[in-house]
Amino acid sequence: MSRLKVLFHVNENPRWPRVIVNVQNFIKDVGQGQADIEIVANGAAVTAYGSGPEEDLHREMQELAALGVVFAACRNALNMHSLAEKSLPAYVRVVPAGITEIAKKQSQGYAYIKP
Amino acid sequence: MSRLKVLFHVNENPRWPRVIVNVQNFIKDVGQGQADIEIVANGAAVTAYGSGPEEDLHREMQELAALGVVFAACRNALNMHSLAEKSLPAYVRVVPAGITEIAKKQSQGYAYIKP
Amino acid sequence: MSRLKVLFHVNENPRWPRVIVNVQNFIKDVGQGQADIEIVANGAAVTAYGSGPEEDLHREMQELAALGVVFAACRNALNMHSLAEKSLPAYVRVVPAGITEIAKKQSQGYAYIKP
């Protein structure tokens, strides 16, 4: 089977833990480095990238980023929630519009999953 | 890159404002007329097409329809919610089953997004 | 048009009735045996496969399974909810990881729908 490519879409903050567990289990199942994985956050979900009490979540994100998982943030959503791009963790990639990113990735063969 | 085609699925009424903002930002990002966009409503989300207090929502829908965005409504859902087809705004296209429409569009290369 | 292939993703228990109605209406629309349909449950949604008071839901699941609908359950989720595989209805197929199943099916041309 060809290499799996998967995009996870998260637009609500309470869904983040579920997204993280889904990605962790997915990597455990297919093996490290065996799939292309990207998480696109838009809407209120981008606020989880900001500094705050979510230390456990940030640690888990960082561990996944170190395994090659791409974390993207929608610039429109960052602006709406007054989050400065320079305040984000280094592994977060800002995209002009989350929807465009999601559409492009699917056109490139990524599966879409909304946990 | 080839022309982007995107289908938005909405099946809960409170999600409509989020869908509208997502589509507006998407069009702002890629440019008017640069993508094929369809919104498929089924379940309780079809009631937003009915007459009611949602004047702002209807105005925004109409503006997007004028830009070429296709608005579809599932007939099963309309029947379940006792909404007469002739009561719907002129830009709403009724499809026999929302799920079939969503499946067909994806088989035609549309990306799926559930805001 | 080529045969439609559709994957339904459910990860929350309260969504099950909506999933079932969506699948029933889809089959009514395209005709029995005219589409490949799979429902993948992960997260808390796997608990609906367990024994309990949901007799109506189980009867509807069984009827759909008899029509060829595939019901899958994520093993990670079963373990997390202490559900023994042998306690599941016979028509439920256990997969190592729900996310992998969803990704694979999309790579095989299945449309993704999250009711």
Coordinates of N, CA and C in Angstrom, one line a residue, chain B residues 10-49:
Chain B
V10 N -23.0 20.7 6.7 CA -23.5 21.3 7.9 C -24.8 20.5 8.3
N11 N -24.9 20.0 9.5 CA -26.1 19.2 9.9 C -26.6 19.7 11.3
E12 N -26.0 20.8 11.8 CA -26.5 21.4 13.0 C -26.7 22.9 12.8
N13 N -27.8 23.4 13.3 CA -28.0 24.9 13.0 C -27.0 25.8 13.6
P14 N -26.5 25.5 14.9 CA -25.6 26.5 15.4 C -24.3 26.6 14.7
R15 N -24.0 25.7 13.8 CA -22.8 25.7 13.0 C -22.8 26.6 11.8
W16 N -24.0 27.1 11.5 CA -24.1 27.9 10.2 C -23.2 29.1 10.2
P17 N -23.2 29.9 11.3 CA -22.3 31.1 11.3 C -20.9 30.8 11.0
R18 N -20.4 29.7 11.6 CA -19.0 29.2 11.4 C -18.8 28.8 9.9
V19 N -19.8 28.1 9.4 CA -19.7 27.7 7.9 C -19.6 29.0 7.1
I20 N -20.4 30.0 7.3 CA -20.4 31.2 6.5 C -19.1 31.9 6.6
V21 N -18.5 32.0 7.8 CA -17.2 32.7 8.0 C -16.1 31.9 7.3
N22 N -16.2 30.6 7.4 CA -15.2 29.8 6.7 C -15.2 30.0 5.2
V23 N -16.4 30.0 4.6 CA -16.5 30.2 3.2 C -16.1 31.6 2.8
Q24 N -16.5 32.6 3.6 CA -16.0 34.0 3.3 C -14.5 34.1 3.3
N25 N -13.9 33.6 4.3 CA -12.4 33.6 4.4 C -11.8 32.9 3.3
F26 N -12.4 31.8 2.9 CA -11.8 30.9 1.8 C -11.8 31.7 0.5
I27 N -13.0 32.4 0.2 CA -13.1 33.1 -1.0 C -12.1 34.3 -1.0
K28 N -12.0 35.0 0.2 CA -11.1 36.1 0.3 C -9.6 35.6 0.0
D29 N -9.3 34.4 0.4 CA -8.0 33.9 0.2 C -7.7 33.5 -1.2
V30 N -8.6 32.7 -1.8 CA -8.3 32.2 -3.2 C -8.8 33.2 -4.3
G31 N -9.7 34.1 -3.9 CA -10.2 35.0 -4.9 C -11.5 34.6 -5.5
Q32 N -12.4 35.6 -5.8 CA -13.7 35.3 -6.3 C -13.7 34.5 -7.6
G33 N -14.5 33.4 -7.7 CA -14.6 32.7 -8.9 C -13.4 31.7 -9.1
Q34 N -12.5 31.6 -8.1 CA -11.3 30.7 -8.3 C -11.5 29.3 -7.7
A35 N -12.7 29.0 -7.1 CA -12.9 27.7 -6.6 C -14.4 27.3 -6.7
D36 N -14.7 26.0 -6.8 CA -16.1 25.6 -6.8 C -16.4 25.2 -5.4
I37 N -17.5 25.9 -4.9 CA -17.9 25.7 -3.5 C -19.3 25.3 -3.4
E38 N -19.6 24.3 -2.6 CA -21.0 23.9 -2.3 C -21.2 23.6 -0.9
I39 N -22.3 24.1 -0.4 CA -22.6 23.8 1.0 C -23.8 22.9 1.0
V40 N -23.7 21.7 1.7 CA -24.8 20.8 1.7 C -25.3 20.7 3.2
A41 N -26.6 21.1 3.3 CA -27.3 21.0 4.6 C -28.2 19.8 4.7
N42 N -28.0 19.0 5.8 CA -29.0 18.0 6.1 C -29.3 18.0 7.6
G43 N -30.1 17.1 8.0 CA -30.5 17.1 9.4 C -31.2 18.4 9.8
A44 N -31.0 18.8 11.1 CA -31.7 20.0 11.5 C -31.2 21.3 10.9
A45 N -30.0 21.2 10.2 CA -29.4 22.4 9.6 C -30.3 23.0 8.5
V46 N -31.1 22.2 7.9 CA -32.0 22.7 6.8 C -33.0 23.7 7.3
T47 N -33.3 23.7 8.6 CA -34.3 24.7 9.0 C -33.8 26.1 8.9
A48 N -32.5 26.3 8.8 CA -31.9 27.7 8.6 C -32.3 28.3 7.3
Y49 N -32.7 27.4 6.4 CA -33.2 27.9 5.1 C -34.6 28.5 5.1

